[in-house]
Coordinates of C-alpha atoms in Angstrom, one line a residue:
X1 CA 15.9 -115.1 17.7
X2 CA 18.9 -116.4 19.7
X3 CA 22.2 -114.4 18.7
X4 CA 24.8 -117.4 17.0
X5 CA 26.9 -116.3 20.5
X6 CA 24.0 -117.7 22.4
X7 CA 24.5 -121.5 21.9
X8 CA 25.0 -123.6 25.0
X9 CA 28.2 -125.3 25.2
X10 CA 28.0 -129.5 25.3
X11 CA 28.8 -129.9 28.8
X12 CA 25.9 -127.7 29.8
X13 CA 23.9 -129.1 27.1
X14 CA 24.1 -132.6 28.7
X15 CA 23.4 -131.5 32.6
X16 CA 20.7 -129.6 31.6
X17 CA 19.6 -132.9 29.3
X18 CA 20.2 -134.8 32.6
X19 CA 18.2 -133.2 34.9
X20 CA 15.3 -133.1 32.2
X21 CA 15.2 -136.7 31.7
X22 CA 15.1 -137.0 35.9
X23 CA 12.0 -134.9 35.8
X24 CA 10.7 -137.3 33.1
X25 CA 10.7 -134.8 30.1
X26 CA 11.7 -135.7 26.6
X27 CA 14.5 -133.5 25.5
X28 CA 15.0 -132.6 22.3
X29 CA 18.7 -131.0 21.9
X30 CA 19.9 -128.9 18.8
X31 CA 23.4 -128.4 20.4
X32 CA 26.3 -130.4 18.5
X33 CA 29.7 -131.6 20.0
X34 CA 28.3 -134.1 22.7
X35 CA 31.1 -136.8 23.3
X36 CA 30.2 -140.5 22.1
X37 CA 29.9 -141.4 26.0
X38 CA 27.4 -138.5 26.5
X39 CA 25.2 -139.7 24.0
X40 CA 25.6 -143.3 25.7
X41 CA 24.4 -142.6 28.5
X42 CA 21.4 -140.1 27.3
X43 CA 20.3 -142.7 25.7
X44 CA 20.6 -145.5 28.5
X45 CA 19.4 -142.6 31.1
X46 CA 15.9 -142.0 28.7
X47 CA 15.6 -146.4 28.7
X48 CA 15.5 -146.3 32.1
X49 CA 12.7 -143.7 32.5
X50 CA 10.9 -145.1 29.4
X51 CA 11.6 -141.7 27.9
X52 CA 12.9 -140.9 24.4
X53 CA 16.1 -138.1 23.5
X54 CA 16.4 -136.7 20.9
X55 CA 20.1 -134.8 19.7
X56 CA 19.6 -133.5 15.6
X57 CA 23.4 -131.8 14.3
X58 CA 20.6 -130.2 12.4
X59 CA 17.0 -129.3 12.1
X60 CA 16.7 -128.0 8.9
X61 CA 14.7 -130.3 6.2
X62 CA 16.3 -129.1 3.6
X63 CA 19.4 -130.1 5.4
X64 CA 18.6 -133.5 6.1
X65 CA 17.9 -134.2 2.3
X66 CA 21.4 -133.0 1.6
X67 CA 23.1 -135.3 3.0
X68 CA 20.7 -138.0 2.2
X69 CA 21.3 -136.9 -1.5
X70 CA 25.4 -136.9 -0.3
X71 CA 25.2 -140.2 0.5
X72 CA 23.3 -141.6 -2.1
X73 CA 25.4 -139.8 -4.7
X74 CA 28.8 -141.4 -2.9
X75 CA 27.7 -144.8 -4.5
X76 CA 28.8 -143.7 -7.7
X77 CA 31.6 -141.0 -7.3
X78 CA 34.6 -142.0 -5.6
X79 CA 36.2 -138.6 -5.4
X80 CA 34.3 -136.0 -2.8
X81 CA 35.2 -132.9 -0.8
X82 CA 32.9 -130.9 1.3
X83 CA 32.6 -127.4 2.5
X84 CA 30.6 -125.7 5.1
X85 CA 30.4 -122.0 5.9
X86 CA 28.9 -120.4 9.3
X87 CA 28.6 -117.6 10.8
X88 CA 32.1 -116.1 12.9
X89 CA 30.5 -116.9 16.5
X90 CA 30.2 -120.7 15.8
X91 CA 32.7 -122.8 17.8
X92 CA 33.1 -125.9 16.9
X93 CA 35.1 -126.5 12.9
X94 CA 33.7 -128.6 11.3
X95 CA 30.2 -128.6 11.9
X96 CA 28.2 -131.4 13.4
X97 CA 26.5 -131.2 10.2
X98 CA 29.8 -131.7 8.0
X99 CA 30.5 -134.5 10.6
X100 CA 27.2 -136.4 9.7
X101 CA 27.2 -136.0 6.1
X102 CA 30.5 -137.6 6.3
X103 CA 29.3 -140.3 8.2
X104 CA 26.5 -141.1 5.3
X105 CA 28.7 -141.0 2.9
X106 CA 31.2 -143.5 3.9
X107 CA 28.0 -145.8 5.0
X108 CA 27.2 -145.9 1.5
X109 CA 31.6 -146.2 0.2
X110 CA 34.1 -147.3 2.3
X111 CA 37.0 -145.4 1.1
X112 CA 37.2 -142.5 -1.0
X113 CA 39.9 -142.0 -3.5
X114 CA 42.7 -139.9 -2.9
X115 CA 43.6 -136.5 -5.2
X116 CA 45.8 -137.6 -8.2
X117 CA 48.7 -136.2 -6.9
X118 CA 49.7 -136.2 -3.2
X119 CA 50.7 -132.2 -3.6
X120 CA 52.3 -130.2 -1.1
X121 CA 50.6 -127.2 1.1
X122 CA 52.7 -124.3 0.9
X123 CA 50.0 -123.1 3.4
X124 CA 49.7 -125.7 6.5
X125 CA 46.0 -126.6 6.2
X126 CA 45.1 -125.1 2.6
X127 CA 43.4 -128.4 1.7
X128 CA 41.3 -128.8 4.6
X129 CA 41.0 -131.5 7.1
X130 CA 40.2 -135.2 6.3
X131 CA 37.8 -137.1 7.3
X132 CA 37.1 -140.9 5.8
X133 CA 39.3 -139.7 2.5
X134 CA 36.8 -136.9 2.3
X135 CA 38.2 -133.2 2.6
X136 CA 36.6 -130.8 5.0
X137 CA 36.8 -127.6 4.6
X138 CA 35.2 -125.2 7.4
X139 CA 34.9 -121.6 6.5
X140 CA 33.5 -118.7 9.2
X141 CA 32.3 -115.0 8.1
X142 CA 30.5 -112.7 9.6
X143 CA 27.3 -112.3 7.3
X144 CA 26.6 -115.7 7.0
X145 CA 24.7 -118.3 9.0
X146 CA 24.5 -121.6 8.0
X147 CA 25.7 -123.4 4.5
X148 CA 27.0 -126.6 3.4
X149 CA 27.9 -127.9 -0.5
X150 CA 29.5 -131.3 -1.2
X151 CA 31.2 -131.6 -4.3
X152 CA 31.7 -135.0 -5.8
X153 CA 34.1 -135.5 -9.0
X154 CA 33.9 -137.5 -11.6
X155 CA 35.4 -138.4 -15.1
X156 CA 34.4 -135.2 -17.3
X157 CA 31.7 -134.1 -14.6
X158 CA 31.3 -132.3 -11.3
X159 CA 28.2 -132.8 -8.9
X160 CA 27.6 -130.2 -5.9
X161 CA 25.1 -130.9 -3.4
X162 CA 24.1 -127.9 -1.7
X163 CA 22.1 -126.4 1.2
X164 CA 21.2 -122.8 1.9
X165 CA 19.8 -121.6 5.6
X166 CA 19.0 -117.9 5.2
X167 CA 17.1 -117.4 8.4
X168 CA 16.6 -119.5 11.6
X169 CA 13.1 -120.3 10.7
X170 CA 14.0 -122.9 8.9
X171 CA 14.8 -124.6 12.0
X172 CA 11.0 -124.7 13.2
X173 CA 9.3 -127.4 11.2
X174 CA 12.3 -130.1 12.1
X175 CA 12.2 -128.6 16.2
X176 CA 8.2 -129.3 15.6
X177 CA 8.9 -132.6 13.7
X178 CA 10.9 -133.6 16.4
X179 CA 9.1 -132.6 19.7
X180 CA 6.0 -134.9 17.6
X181 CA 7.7 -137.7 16.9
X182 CA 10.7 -138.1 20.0
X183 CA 7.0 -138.7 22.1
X184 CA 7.0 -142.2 20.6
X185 CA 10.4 -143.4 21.0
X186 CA 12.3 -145.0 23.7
X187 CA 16.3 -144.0 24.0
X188 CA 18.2 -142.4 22.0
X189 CA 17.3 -140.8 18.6
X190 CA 20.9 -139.1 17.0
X191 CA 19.8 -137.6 13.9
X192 CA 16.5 -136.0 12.8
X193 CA 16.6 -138.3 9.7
X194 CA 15.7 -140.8 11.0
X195 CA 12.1 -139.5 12.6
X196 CA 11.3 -138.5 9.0

């Protein structure tokens, strides 16, 4: 398999996305950390050629049900904080992945409650960044690959949400899912969810 240190940066990612869609192929693009305006004009670039794009943050199935638990579980806990842990050679902090499940969450709650108390860092950064009231927190070792738990609070009670990916196969069946399905749409596609 492809070492982690491998992985095409955006900008390359979207030339080489470019000049696929111009020879009238359907790309289908793992690589997170396109800009908003990138994916814009994928998208209107695969309209044009009545072709469809497909960008996943993740391929993992397993992964796409965590977050889809993760949001449905933000309906009734007001209090959540995620982590993620990858692998050292992975750039970009916090994952695509964190990024998305945060994005289902707050489509299911607006706001997420703050901690009890404010608190101080006596460490700049000990609590993580913060992304719509929910803490990230992005952790990178050597060892690991790809992992992400989101733990929601509640009164007396503590849910954790969590997704394990060992090995790189279990990338395959959502690449294949993917290539399948991105052969019937038109434009865009951001997310694997929603070919399921």
């Amino acid at each position: 398999g492809r070492s982690p240190a491998a992985s095409a940066a955006p900008d390359t990612v979207y030339g080489v996305a470019e000049a696929a869609l111009a020879a009238g192929v359907r790309p289908v693009i793992g690589t997170t950390g396109l800009t908003a305006d990138q994916l814009a004009a994928l998208g209107a670039q695969a309209k044009a050629r009545d072709l469809g794009v497909l960008v996943a943050p993740n391929f993992a199935l397993g992964a796409l049900l965590m977050m889809r638990f993760a949001a449905e579980a933000a309906r009734y806990f007001a209090h959540a904080e995620l982590v993620e842990l990858h692998h050292d050679r992975k750039r970009d902090a916090p994952s695509g992945t964190a990024l998305r499940t945060v994005e289902a969450m707050q489509a299911e709650r607006s706001a997420f409650a703050p901690p009890a108390v404010a608190g101080e860092e006596t460490l700049p950064g000990a609590r993580g960044g913060e992304a719509a009231g929910i803490r990230v927190h992005s952790i990178r070792l050597p060892g690991l690959l790809a992992h992400q738990e989101v733990l929601l609070g509640g009164e007396g009670q503590l849910l954790t949400i969590r997704h394990d990916a060992f090995s790189r196969a279990c990338y395959m069946p959502g690449v294949l899912l993917g290539i399948r399905r991105i052969l019937d749409r038109t434009g865009l596609v951001h997310g694997l969810e929603h070919l399921l």
